[in-house]
Amino acid sequence: AEQLLDFAMLRMFRQTLICHGSIDVNRRLSPDVAKSLLATAFGVYDQAPLRFDGQPESFQGSRGANVTTGHPLAKAAMLVMAENWPKRLPFAELETQAHQKLAGSSSTAQEPEVLEQASQSLAEMLLACATADIVELHISPGTFVTELSENPIASPLARYQAGIGSTVTTLRHVSLNVDTLSQHLIQLCDGNHGLEAMASSVAMLVSEGKFVFQDQGLTTNLPDDVQRLAEQHVQSRLENLARNALLIG
């Protein structure tokens, strides 16, 4: 039966969960399961700014799938997950931040029974979105960090891959193509270099003609401009590395 499903769904690799015979496997999906997991989603919504009312709005996941909902708490939760991407949020934290988004609006639920109903609706939405590959549900927060430290550290695998090519593997198990500057920075993310040291390294490469910086559309080689631009590029590239789950410290 599983092999026939492989053929029908065009799966390249078999995905099988093997358990000890003593374990009672529950094959029924329940919204309560979502409450015990951590959620993340890269959400793109159709309308801006997002309205926390009962009007339906559509969200697009990282793989192109769409979901439409008019539930205020669900819409707020989608926005919270998008803003925190790729951080994995426990259900309770996600629900709290979503309610904070709704604070002050007429749609904010106050009565305990209404809050419980909204919580259940949110769990149902997460489970439905997970089956459509719009939301990811996890049992652990992951090994990556989403905030920059003074001396960022990229995963050892990413540092090695950046030294031999332009494709690196993120800690979300996704292949990512990076530009030459990002390759250089990933190799410097070994815990021994801060933003200033990385910017100086990049500025040195610019002076050697290996990189070119433009300021207001014009190429510049002035030391002060190069250092300033190097710091800006390093900051933005490091933030991008963090949002792509490449940093572990």
PDB file of C-alpha atoms in Angstrom:
ATOM      1  CA  ALA A   1       0.000   0.000   0.000  1.00  0.00           C
ATOM      2  CA  GLU A   2       2.803   2.425   0.856  1.00  0.00           C
ATOM      3  CA  GLN A   3       4.590   1.619  -2.394  1.00  0.00           C
ATOM      4  CA  LEU A   4       1.437   2.357  -4.388  1.00  0.00           C
ATOM      5  CA  LEU A   5       1.184   5.693  -2.572  1.00  0.00           C
ATOM      6  CA  ASP A   6       4.795   6.366  -3.532  1.00  0.00           C
ATOM      7  CA  PHE A   7       3.866   5.874  -7.181  1.00  0.00           C
ATOM      8  CA  ALA A   8       0.663   7.914  -6.928  1.00  0.00           C
ATOM      9  CA  MET A   9       2.306  10.878  -5.154  1.00  0.00           C
ATOM     10  CA  LEU A  10       5.578  10.704  -7.127  1.00  0.00           C
ATOM     11  CA  ARG A  11       7.625  10.478  -3.934  1.00  0.00           C
ATOM     12  CA  MET A  12      11.352  10.294  -4.595  1.00  0.00           C
ATOM     13  CA  PHE A  13      12.105   8.805  -1.187  1.00  0.00           C
ATOM     14  CA  ARG A  14      10.083   6.603   1.136  1.00  0.00           C
ATOM     15  CA  GLN A  15       9.044   8.332   4.348  1.00  0.00           C
ATOM     16  CA  THR A  16       8.338   5.731   7.005  1.00  0.00           C
ATOM     17  CA  LEU A  17       8.064   6.015  10.769  1.00  0.00           C
ATOM     18  CA  ILE A  18       9.233   2.811  12.464  1.00  0.00           C
ATOM     19  CA  CYS A  19       8.103   2.273  16.049  1.00  0.00           C
ATOM     20  CA  HIS A  20       8.520  -0.438  18.649  1.00  0.00           C
ATOM     21  CA  GLY A  21       5.644  -2.903  18.686  1.00  0.00           C
ATOM     22  CA  SER A  22       4.726  -1.887  22.232  1.00  0.00           C
ATOM     23  CA  ILE A  23       3.890   1.666  21.126  1.00  0.00           C
ATOM     24  CA  ASP A  24       0.256   2.413  20.443  1.00  0.00           C
ATOM     25  CA  VAL A  25       0.280   4.498  17.246  1.00  0.00           C
ATOM     26  CA  ASN A  26      -2.514   7.038  17.067  1.00  0.00           C
ATOM     27  CA  ARG A  27      -3.278   7.645  13.386  1.00  0.00           C
ATOM     28  CA  ARG A  28      -6.076  10.148  14.014  1.00  0.00           C
ATOM     29  CA  LEU A  29      -5.026  13.768  13.592  1.00  0.00           C
ATOM     30  CA  SER A  30      -6.446  15.989  16.301  1.00  0.00           C
ATOM     31  CA  PRO A  31      -6.099  19.766  16.678  1.00  0.00           C
ATOM     32  CA  ASP A  32      -4.865  19.119  20.212  1.00  0.00           C
ATOM     33  CA  VAL A  33      -1.707  17.668  18.661  1.00  0.00           C
ATOM     34  CA  ALA A  34      -0.842  21.086  17.259  1.00  0.00           C
ATOM     35  CA  LYS A  35      -1.004  22.533  20.784  1.00  0.00           C
ATOM     36  CA  SER A  36       1.914  20.316  21.835  1.00  0.00           C
ATOM     37  CA  LEU A  37       4.153  21.309  18.906  1.00  0.00           C
ATOM     38  CA  LEU A  38       6.122  24.314  17.715  1.00  0.00           C
ATOM     39  CA  ALA A  39       4.978  26.159  14.598  1.00  0.00           C
ATOM     40  CA  THR A  40       6.683  28.230  11.940  1.00  0.00           C
ATOM     41  CA  ALA A  41       5.602  29.655   8.596  1.00  0.00           C
ATOM     42  CA  PHE A  42       6.906  32.039   5.985  1.00  0.00           C
ATOM     43  CA  GLY A  43       3.627  33.797   5.278  1.00  0.00           C
ATOM     44  CA  VAL A  44       2.944  36.299   2.526  1.00  0.00           C
ATOM     45  CA  TYR A  45      -0.470  37.941   2.728  1.00  0.00           C
ATOM     46  CA  ASP A  46      -2.288  39.478  -0.210  1.00  0.00           C
ATOM     47  CA  GLN A  47      -3.379  42.748   1.353  1.00  0.00           C
ATOM     48  CA  ALA A  48      -1.410  45.343   3.256  1.00  0.00           C
ATOM     49  CA  PRO A  49      -1.836  46.391   5.946  1.00  0.00           C
ATOM     50  CA  LEU A  50      -3.360  43.231   7.366  1.00  0.00           C
ATOM     51  CA  ARG A  51      -6.831  43.785   8.856  1.00  0.00           C
ATOM     52  CA  PHE A  52      -7.756  41.866  11.991  1.00  0.00           C
ATOM     53  CA  ASP A  53     -11.460  41.694  11.260  1.00  0.00           C
ATOM     54  CA  GLY A  54     -13.704  38.970   9.891  1.00  0.00           C
ATOM     55  CA  GLN A  55     -12.903  39.684   6.263  1.00  0.00           C
ATOM     56  CA  PRO A  56     -11.186  36.730   4.499  1.00  0.00           C
ATOM     57  CA  GLU A  57      -7.553  37.237   3.573  1.00  0.00           C
ATOM     58  CA  SER A  58      -5.176  34.900   1.769  1.00  0.00           C
ATOM     59  CA  PHE A  59      -1.723  33.795   2.844  1.00  0.00           C
ATOM     60  CA  GLN A  60       0.896  32.114   0.700  1.00  0.00           C
ATOM     61  CA  GLY A  61       3.374  29.620   2.123  1.00  0.00           C
ATOM     62  CA  SER A  62       7.044  29.224   1.188  1.00  0.00           C
ATOM     63  CA  ARG A  63       6.157  26.493  -1.312  1.00  0.00           C
ATOM     64  CA  GLY A  64       3.447  28.452  -3.091  1.00  0.00           C
ATOM     65  CA  ALA A  65       0.357  26.942  -1.435  1.00  0.00           C
ATOM     66  CA  ASN A  66      -2.404  29.326  -0.319  1.00  0.00           C
ATOM     67  CA  VAL A  67      -4.818  29.465   2.581  1.00  0.00           C
ATOM     68  CA  THR A  68      -7.693  31.897   3.096  1.00  0.00           C
ATOM     69  CA  THR A  69      -9.152  32.689   6.498  1.00  0.00           C
ATOM     70  CA  GLY A  70     -11.315  35.374   8.051  1.00  0.00           C
ATOM     71  CA  HIS A  71     -10.627  34.337  11.651  1.00  0.00           C
ATOM     72  CA  PRO A  72      -8.914  37.306  13.380  1.00  0.00           C
ATOM     73  CA  LEU A  73      -6.744  35.166  15.668  1.00  0.00           C
ATOM     74  CA  ALA A  74      -5.667  32.926  12.794  1.00  0.00           C
ATOM     75  CA  LYS A  75      -4.700  35.954  10.688  1.00  0.00           C
ATOM     76  CA  ALA A  76      -2.746  37.431  13.583  1.00  0.00           C
ATOM     77  CA  ALA A  77      -0.979  34.097  14.134  1.00  0.00           C
ATOM     78  CA  MET A  78       0.045  33.917  10.469  1.00  0.00           C
ATOM     79  CA  LEU A  79       1.543  37.396  10.759  1.00  0.00           C
ATOM     80  CA  VAL A  80       3.369  36.461  13.981  1.00  0.00           C
ATOM     81  CA  MET A  81       4.900  33.378  12.352  1.00  0.00           C
ATOM     82  CA  ALA A  82       5.958  35.392   9.300  1.00  0.00           C
ATOM     83  CA  GLU A  83       7.619  38.044  11.480  1.00  0.00           C
ATOM     84  CA  ASN A  84       9.443  35.406  13.544  1.00  0.00           C
ATOM     85  CA  TRP A  85      10.527  33.225  10.605  1.00  0.00           C
ATOM     86  CA  PRO A  86      12.345  30.839  10.853  1.00  0.00           C
ATOM     87  CA  LYS A  87      11.962  30.736  14.660  1.00  0.00           C
ATOM     88  CA  ARG A  88       9.731  27.908  15.846  1.00  0.00           C
ATOM     89  CA  LEU A  89       7.112  29.112  18.297  1.00  0.00           C
ATOM     90  CA  PRO A  90       5.411  26.926  20.926  1.00  0.00           C
ATOM     91  CA  PHE A  91       1.636  27.038  20.565  1.00  0.00           C
ATOM     92  CA  ALA A  92       1.144  28.972  23.810  1.00  0.00           C
ATOM     93  CA  GLU A  93       3.684  31.634  22.770  1.00  0.00           C
ATOM     94  CA  LEU A  94       2.191  31.883  19.283  1.00  0.00           C
ATOM     95  CA  GLU A  95      -1.293  32.270  20.728  1.00  0.00           C
ATOM     96  CA  THR A  96      -0.129  34.940  23.192  1.00  0.00           C
ATOM     97  CA  GLN A  97       1.625  36.992  20.508  1.00  0.00           C
ATOM     98  CA  ALA A  98      -1.394  36.651  18.219  1.00  0.00           C
ATOM     99  CA  HIS A  99      -3.683  37.988  20.945  1.00  0.00           C
ATOM    100  CA  GLN A 100      -1.256  40.868  21.466  1.00  0.00           C
ATOM    101  CA  LYS A 101      -1.657  41.693  17.774  1.00  0.00           C
ATOM    102  CA  LEU A 102      -5.403  41.852  18.356  1.00  0.00           C
ATOM    103  CA  ALA A 103      -5.136  43.960  21.512  1.00  0.00           C
ATOM    104  CA  GLY A 104      -7.333  47.014  21.293  1.00  0.00           C
ATOM    105  CA  SER A 105      -9.418  45.706  18.381  1.00  0.00           C
ATOM    106  CA  SER A 106     -13.121  44.995  18.635  1.00  0.00           C
ATOM    107  CA  SER A 107     -12.478  41.376  17.681  1.00  0.00           C
ATOM    108  CA  THR A 108     -10.422  40.612  20.780  1.00  0.00           C
ATOM    109  CA  ALA A 109     -12.079  37.795  22.741  1.00  0.00           C
ATOM    110  CA  GLN A 110     -12.535  38.319  26.484  1.00  0.00           C
ATOM    111  CA  GLU A 111     -14.790  35.571  27.838  1.00  0.00           C
ATOM    112  CA  PRO A 112     -13.027  32.310  28.809  1.00  0.00           C
ATOM    113  CA  GLU A 113     -15.306  30.158  26.649  1.00  0.00           C
ATOM    114  CA  VAL A 114     -14.736  32.433  23.656  1.00  0.00           C
ATOM    115  CA  LEU A 115     -10.985  32.354  24.248  1.00  0.00           C
ATOM    116  CA  GLU A 116     -11.066  28.558  24.376  1.00  0.00           C
ATOM    117  CA  GLN A 117     -13.045  28.404  21.153  1.00  0.00           C
ATOM    118  CA  ALA A 118     -10.564  30.771  19.480  1.00  0.00           C
ATOM    119  CA  SER A 119      -7.671  28.641  20.740  1.00  0.00           C
ATOM    120  CA  GLN A 120      -9.252  25.513  19.286  1.00  0.00           C
ATOM    121  CA  SER A 121      -9.862  27.273  15.967  1.00  0.00           C
ATOM    122  CA  LEU A 122      -6.220  28.326  15.866  1.00  0.00           C
ATOM    123  CA  ALA A 123      -5.085  24.739  16.484  1.00  0.00           C
ATOM    124  CA  GLU A 124      -7.375  23.512  13.710  1.00  0.00           C
ATOM    125  CA  MET A 125      -5.968  26.136  11.347  1.00  0.00           C
ATOM    126  CA  LEU A 126      -2.375  25.145  12.137  1.00  0.00           C
ATOM    127  CA  LEU A 127      -3.113  21.481  11.544  1.00  0.00           C
ATOM    128  CA  ALA A 128      -4.887  22.191   8.242  1.00  0.00           C
ATOM    129  CA  CYS A 129      -2.056  24.460   7.086  1.00  0.00           C
ATOM    130  CA  ALA A 130       0.532  21.853   8.071  1.00  0.00           C
ATOM    131  CA  THR A 131      -1.093  19.238   5.843  1.00  0.00           C
ATOM    132  CA  ALA A 132      -0.973  21.788   2.982  1.00  0.00           C
ATOM    133  CA  ASP A 133       2.741  22.593   3.583  1.00  0.00           C
ATOM    134  CA  ILE A 134       1.968  26.185   4.554  1.00  0.00           C
ATOM    135  CA  VAL A 135       2.830  25.770   8.243  1.00  0.00           C
ATOM    136  CA  GLU A 136       5.593  23.555   9.627  1.00  0.00           C
ATOM    137  CA  LEU A 137       5.055  21.783  12.946  1.00  0.00           C
ATOM    138  CA  HIS A 138       8.061  20.606  14.954  1.00  0.00           C
ATOM    139  CA  ILE A 139       8.772  18.839  18.225  1.00  0.00           C
ATOM    140  CA  SER A 140      11.936  20.859  18.993  1.00  0.00           C
ATOM    141  CA  PRO A 141      13.067  24.479  18.556  1.00  0.00           C
ATOM    142  CA  GLY A 142      15.899  23.468  16.221  1.00  0.00           C
ATOM    143  CA  THR A 143      19.665  23.948  16.508  1.00  0.00           C
ATOM    144  CA  PHE A 144      19.832  27.313  14.735  1.00  0.00           C
ATOM    145  CA  VAL A 145      19.591  30.833  16.151  1.00  0.00           C
ATOM    146  CA  THR A 146      17.562  33.661  14.663  1.00  0.00           C
ATOM    147  CA  GLU A 147      19.308  36.615  16.337  1.00  0.00           C
ATOM    148  CA  LEU A 148      22.834  37.816  15.606  1.00  0.00           C
ATOM    149  CA  SER A 149      25.482  37.441  18.279  1.00  0.00           C
ATOM    150  CA  GLU A 150      28.640  39.547  18.625  1.00  0.00           C
ATOM    151  CA  ASN A 151      30.657  36.806  16.928  1.00  0.00           C
ATOM    152  CA  PRO A 152      28.269  34.819  14.702  1.00  0.00           C
ATOM    153  CA  ILE A 153      28.866  31.120  14.101  1.00  0.00           C
ATOM    154  CA  ALA A 154      27.629  29.344  10.979  1.00  0.00           C
ATOM    155  CA  SER A 155      27.131  25.590  10.944  1.00  0.00           C
ATOM    156  CA  PRO A 156      30.355  23.655  10.199  1.00  0.00           C
ATOM    157  CA  LEU A 157      28.749  22.104   7.131  1.00  0.00           C
ATOM    158  CA  ALA A 158      27.768  25.519   5.731  1.00  0.00           C
ATOM    159  CA  ARG A 159      31.284  26.878   6.328  1.00  0.00           C
ATOM    160  CA  TYR A 160      32.791  23.922   4.487  1.00  0.00           C
ATOM    161  CA  GLN A 161      30.332  24.171   1.601  1.00  0.00           C
ATOM    162  CA  ALA A 162      30.855  27.937   1.282  1.00  0.00           C
ATOM    163  CA  GLY A 163      34.550  27.268   0.796  1.00  0.00           C
ATOM    164  CA  ILE A 164      34.025  24.989  -2.196  1.00  0.00           C
ATOM    165  CA  GLY A 165      30.916  26.349  -3.902  1.00  0.00           C
ATOM    166  CA  SER A 166      27.932  28.656  -3.894  1.00  0.00           C
ATOM    167  CA  THR A 167      25.378  26.139  -2.551  1.00  0.00           C
ATOM    168  CA  VAL A 168      25.059  25.619   1.198  1.00  0.00           C
ATOM    169  CA  THR A 169      22.708  23.480   3.269  1.00  0.00           C
ATOM    170  CA  THR A 170      20.670  25.263   5.916  1.00  0.00           C
ATOM    171  CA  LEU A 171      19.671  23.825   9.266  1.00  0.00           C
ATOM    172  CA  ARG A 172      16.149  23.560   7.872  1.00  0.00           C
ATOM    173  CA  HIS A 173      17.578  20.928   5.484  1.00  0.00           C
ATOM    174  CA  VAL A 174      17.190  23.203   2.455  1.00  0.00           C
ATOM    175  CA  SER A 175      19.806  23.913  -0.227  1.00  0.00           C
ATOM    176  CA  LEU A 176      20.466  27.626  -0.633  1.00  0.00           C
ATOM    177  CA  ASN A 177      22.418  29.443  -3.336  1.00  0.00           C
ATOM    178  CA  VAL A 178      24.463  32.334  -1.937  1.00  0.00           C
ATOM    179  CA  ASP A 179      26.435  35.098  -3.624  1.00  0.00           C
ATOM    180  CA  THR A 180      30.213  35.487  -3.424  1.00  0.00           C
ATOM    181  CA  LEU A 181      30.087  37.981  -0.556  1.00  0.00           C
ATOM    182  CA  SER A 182      27.865  35.681   1.501  1.00  0.00           C
ATOM    183  CA  GLN A 183      30.242  32.777   0.806  1.00  0.00           C
ATOM    184  CA  HIS A 184      33.084  34.842   2.236  1.00  0.00           C
ATOM    185  CA  LEU A 185      31.095  35.854   5.312  1.00  0.00           C
ATOM    186  CA  ILE A 186      29.900  32.313   6.049  1.00  0.00           C
ATOM    187  CA  GLN A 187      33.529  31.189   6.211  1.00  0.00           C
ATOM    188  CA  LEU A 188      34.264  34.051   8.627  1.00  0.00           C
ATOM    189  CA  CYS A 189      31.350  33.003  10.872  1.00  0.00           C
ATOM    190  CA  ASP A 190      33.532  30.789  13.065  1.00  0.00           C
ATOM    191  CA  GLY A 191      32.984  32.586  16.371  1.00  0.00           C
ATOM    192  CA  ASN A 192      36.221  34.557  16.114  1.00  0.00           C
ATOM    193  CA  HIS A 193      35.054  37.483  13.999  1.00  0.00           C
ATOM    194  CA  GLY A 194      32.646  40.266  14.865  1.00  0.00           C
ATOM    195  CA  LEU A 195      30.851  42.622  12.480  1.00  0.00           C
ATOM    196  CA  GLU A 196      33.714  45.146  12.516  1.00  0.00           C
ATOM    197  CA  ALA A 197      36.336  42.505  11.706  1.00  0.00           C
ATOM    198  CA  MET A 198      34.171  41.073   8.929  1.00  0.00           C
ATOM    199  CA  ALA A 199      33.612  44.548   7.475  1.00  0.00           C
ATOM    200  CA  SER A 200      37.368  45.202   7.504  1.00  0.00           C
ATOM    201  CA  SER A 201      37.943  41.891   5.706  1.00  0.00           C
ATOM    202  CA  VAL A 202      35.378  42.793   3.053  1.00  0.00           C
ATOM    203  CA  ALA A 203      36.841  46.292   2.680  1.00  0.00           C
ATOM    204  CA  MET A 204      40.256  44.716   2.101  1.00  0.00           C
ATOM    205  CA  LEU A 205      38.826  42.564  -0.681  1.00  0.00           C
ATOM    206  CA  VAL A 206      37.294  45.674  -2.252  1.00  0.00           C
ATOM    207  CA  SER A 207      40.679  47.414  -2.192  1.00  0.00           C
ATOM    208  CA  GLU A 208      42.137  44.356  -3.914  1.00  0.00           C
ATOM    209  CA  GLY A 209      39.520  44.604  -6.646  1.00  0.00           C
ATOM    210  CA  LYS A 210      37.712  41.358  -5.706  1.00  0.00           C
ATOM    211  CA  PHE A 211      34.483  43.190  -4.836  1.00  0.00           C
ATOM    212  CA  VAL A 212      32.967  46.397  -6.137  1.00  0.00           C
ATOM    213  CA  PHE A 213      30.743  48.698  -4.089  1.00  0.00           C
ATOM    214  CA  GLN A 214      28.450  51.339  -5.494  1.00  0.00           C
ATOM    215  CA  ASP A 215      27.198  54.391  -3.628  1.00  0.00           C
ATOM    216  CA  GLN A 216      24.147  56.086  -5.160  1.00  0.00           C
ATOM    217  CA  GLY A 217      24.778  54.282  -8.423  1.00  0.00           C
ATOM    218  CA  LEU A 218      28.466  55.185  -8.654  1.00  0.00           C
ATOM    219  CA  THR A 219      31.414  52.891  -7.987  1.00  0.00           C
ATOM    220  CA  THR A 220      33.474  54.135  -5.054  1.00  0.00           C
ATOM    221  CA  ASN A 221      36.937  53.252  -3.776  1.00  0.00           C
ATOM    222  CA  LEU A 222      37.171  55.924  -1.093  1.00  0.00           C
ATOM    223  CA  PRO A 223      38.260  54.196   2.159  1.00  0.00           C
ATOM    224  CA  ASP A 224      35.586  55.830   4.343  1.00  0.00           C
ATOM    225  CA  ASP A 225      32.813  55.009   1.859  1.00  0.00           C
ATOM    226  CA  VAL A 226      34.069  51.466   1.371  1.00  0.00           C
ATOM    227  CA  GLN A 227      34.199  50.822   5.130  1.00  0.00           C
ATOM    228  CA  ARG A 228      30.691  52.250   5.615  1.00  0.00           C
ATOM    229  CA  LEU A 229      29.252  50.205   2.749  1.00  0.00           C
ATOM    230  CA  ALA A 230      31.106  47.111   3.930  1.00  0.00           C
ATOM    231  CA  GLU A 231      29.474  47.407   7.359  1.00  0.00           C
ATOM    232  CA  GLN A 232      26.041  47.822   5.768  1.00  0.00           C
ATOM    233  CA  HIS A 233      26.499  44.839   3.466  1.00  0.00           C
ATOM    234  CA  VAL A 234      27.870  42.645   6.256  1.00  0.00           C
ATOM    235  CA  GLN A 235      24.940  43.522   8.544  1.00  0.00           C
ATOM    236  CA  SER A 236      22.317  42.778   5.892  1.00  0.00           C
ATOM    237  CA  ARG A 237      24.022  39.563   4.770  1.00  0.00           C
ATOM    238  CA  LEU A 238      24.324  38.266   8.334  1.00  0.00           C
ATOM    239  CA  GLU A 239      20.656  39.015   9.006  1.00  0.00           C
ATOM    240  CA  ASN A 240      19.823  37.079   5.849  1.00  0.00           C
ATOM    241  CA  LEU A 241      21.957  34.134   7.001  1.00  0.00           C
ATOM    242  CA  ALA A 242      20.052  34.103  10.287  1.00  0.00           C
ATOM    243  CA  ARG A 243      16.678  34.171   8.508  1.00  0.00           C
ATOM    244  CA  ASN A 244      17.804  31.221   6.420  1.00  0.00           C
ATOM    245  CA  ALA A 245      18.751  29.110   9.477  1.00  0.00           C
ATOM    246  CA  LEU A 246      22.485  29.001   8.801  1.00  0.00           C
ATOM    247  CA  LEU A 247      23.738  30.268  12.180  1.00  0.00           C
ATOM    248  CA  ILE A 248      24.168  28.212  15.336  1.00  0.00           C
ATOM    249  CA  GLY A 249      25.562  30.932  17.588  1.00  0.00           C
TER     250      GLY A 249
END
